[in-house]
């Protein structure tokens, strides 16, 4: 699976996708995957990325490829 994906008309890396979800820079990033869900806002395709925003936290984030919607699995 390709490491770069098109999100809102721009080609992004896994690191850039994690930063879009987090709203800040991240330390470590896993690869981009297709999520088993549709965007609740527009019905578009959703991508999933797992990343570490800090040394003590591992987060899975989701970002729509077509609109601004994103979500992370934090409590």
GROMACS .gro file of N, CA and C in nm, residues 26-59:
model
  102
   26UNK      N    1   0.417   1.542   1.551
   26UNK     CA    2   0.416   1.413   1.621
   26UNK      C    3   0.556   1.354   1.620
   27UNK      N    4   0.581   1.260   1.712
   27UNK     CA    5   0.715   1.201   1.726
   27UNK      C    6   0.738   1.085   1.630
   28UNK      N    7   0.643   0.995   1.624
   28UNK     CA    8   0.657   0.870   1.548
   28UNK      C    9   0.526   0.839   1.478
   29UNK      N   10   0.535   0.781   1.357
   29UNK     CA   11   0.414   0.755   1.279
   29UNK      C   12   0.422   0.617   1.215
   30UNK      N   13   0.308   0.547   1.214
   30UNK     CA   14   0.295   0.421   1.141
   30UNK      C   15   0.241   0.453   1.002
   31UNK      N   16   0.215   0.355   0.922
   31UNK     CA   17   0.168   0.377   0.785
   31UNK      C   18   0.020   0.413   0.779
   32UNK      N   19  -0.021   0.468   0.666
   32UNK     CA   20  -0.161   0.503   0.640
   32UNK      C   21  -0.235   0.378   0.596
   33UNK      N   22  -0.358   0.361   0.648
   33UNK     CA   23  -0.442   0.249   0.608
   33UNK      C   24  -0.582   0.300   0.577
   34UNK      N   25  -0.656   0.221   0.497
   34UNK     CA   26  -0.797   0.250   0.474
   34UNK      C   27  -0.874   0.214   0.600
   35UNK      N   28  -0.962   0.301   0.646
   35UNK     CA   29  -1.044   0.272   0.764
   35UNK      C   30  -1.172   0.201   0.719
   36UNK      N   31  -1.229   0.121   0.809
   36UNK     CA   32  -1.355   0.051   0.781
   36UNK      C   33  -1.473   0.137   0.822
   37UNK      N   34  -1.474   0.261   0.774
   37UNK     CA   35  -1.584   0.351   0.808
   37UNK      C   36  -1.590   0.462   0.704
   38UNK      N   37  -1.705   0.526   0.696
   38UNK     CA   38  -1.724   0.641   0.609
   38UNK      C   39  -1.728   0.766   0.694
   39UNK      N   40  -1.698   0.880   0.635
   39UNK     CA   41  -1.701   1.007   0.704
   39UNK      C   42  -1.844   1.038   0.750
   40UNK      N   43  -1.862   1.071   0.879
   40UNK     CA   44  -1.996   1.105   0.927
   40UNK      C   45  -2.047   1.239   0.874
   41UNK      N   46  -1.957   1.324   0.827
   41UNK     CA   47  -1.997   1.456   0.776
   41UNK      C   48  -2.036   1.454   0.629
   42UNK      N   49  -1.953   1.389   0.545
   42UNK     CA   50  -1.978   1.395   0.400
   42UNK      C   51  -1.994   1.259   0.333
   43UNK      N   52  -1.968   1.149   0.406
   43UNK     CA   53  -1.979   1.016   0.349
   43UNK      C   54  -1.857   0.972   0.269
   44UNK      N   55  -1.751   1.053   0.272
   44UNK     CA   56  -1.629   1.023   0.195
   44UNK      C   57  -1.546   0.913   0.257
   45UNK      N   58  -1.436   0.878   0.189
   45UNK     CA   59  -1.343   0.776   0.238
   45UNK      C   60  -1.265   0.829   0.357
   46UNK      N   61  -1.239   0.741   0.453
   46UNK     CA   62  -1.165   0.777   0.574
   46UNK      C   63  -1.035   0.697   0.578
   47UNK      N   64  -0.925   0.766   0.611
   47UNK     CA   65  -0.796   0.703   0.628
   47UNK      C   66  -0.764   0.692   0.777
   48UNK      N   67  -0.685   0.592   0.812
   48UNK     CA   68  -0.645   0.568   0.952
   48UNK      C   69  -0.494   0.574   0.961
   49UNK      N   70  -0.444   0.636   1.067
   49UNK     CA   71  -0.300   0.641   1.092
   49UNK      C   72  -0.277   0.630   1.243
   50UNK      N   73  -0.177   0.551   1.282
   50UNK     CA   74  -0.140   0.536   1.422
   50UNK      C   75  -0.011   0.614   1.444
   51UNK      N   76  -0.008   0.691   1.552
   51UNK     CA   77   0.108   0.779   1.576
   51UNK      C   78   0.131   0.802   1.725
   52UNK      N   79   0.251   0.852   1.756
   52UNK     CA   80   0.287   0.888   1.893
   52UNK      C   81   0.307   1.039   1.901
   53UNK      N   82   0.213   1.110   1.964
   53UNK     CA   83   0.231   1.253   1.981
   53UNK      C   84   0.332   1.286   2.091
   54UNK      N   85   0.354   1.190   2.182
   54UNK     CA   86   0.453   1.205   2.290
   54UNK      C   87   0.510   1.067   2.322
   55UNK      N   88   0.609   1.064   2.407
   55UNK     CA   89   0.675   0.939   2.444
   55UNK      C   90   0.580   0.842   2.512
   56UNK      N   91   0.481   0.891   2.582
   56UNK     CA   92   0.395   0.806   2.663
   56UNK      C   93   0.258   0.779   2.602
   57UNK      N   94   0.233   0.822   2.480
   57UNK     CA   95   0.098   0.810   2.424
   57UNK      C   96   0.102   0.751   2.282
   58UNK      N   97   0.014   0.655   2.256
   58UNK     CA   98  -0.006   0.598   2.124
   58UNK      C   99  -0.151   0.623   2.084
   59UNK      N  100  -0.170   0.689   1.971
   59UNK     CA  101  -0.303   0.733   1.929
   59UNK      C  102  -0.334   0.680   1.789
   0.00000   0.00000   0.00000
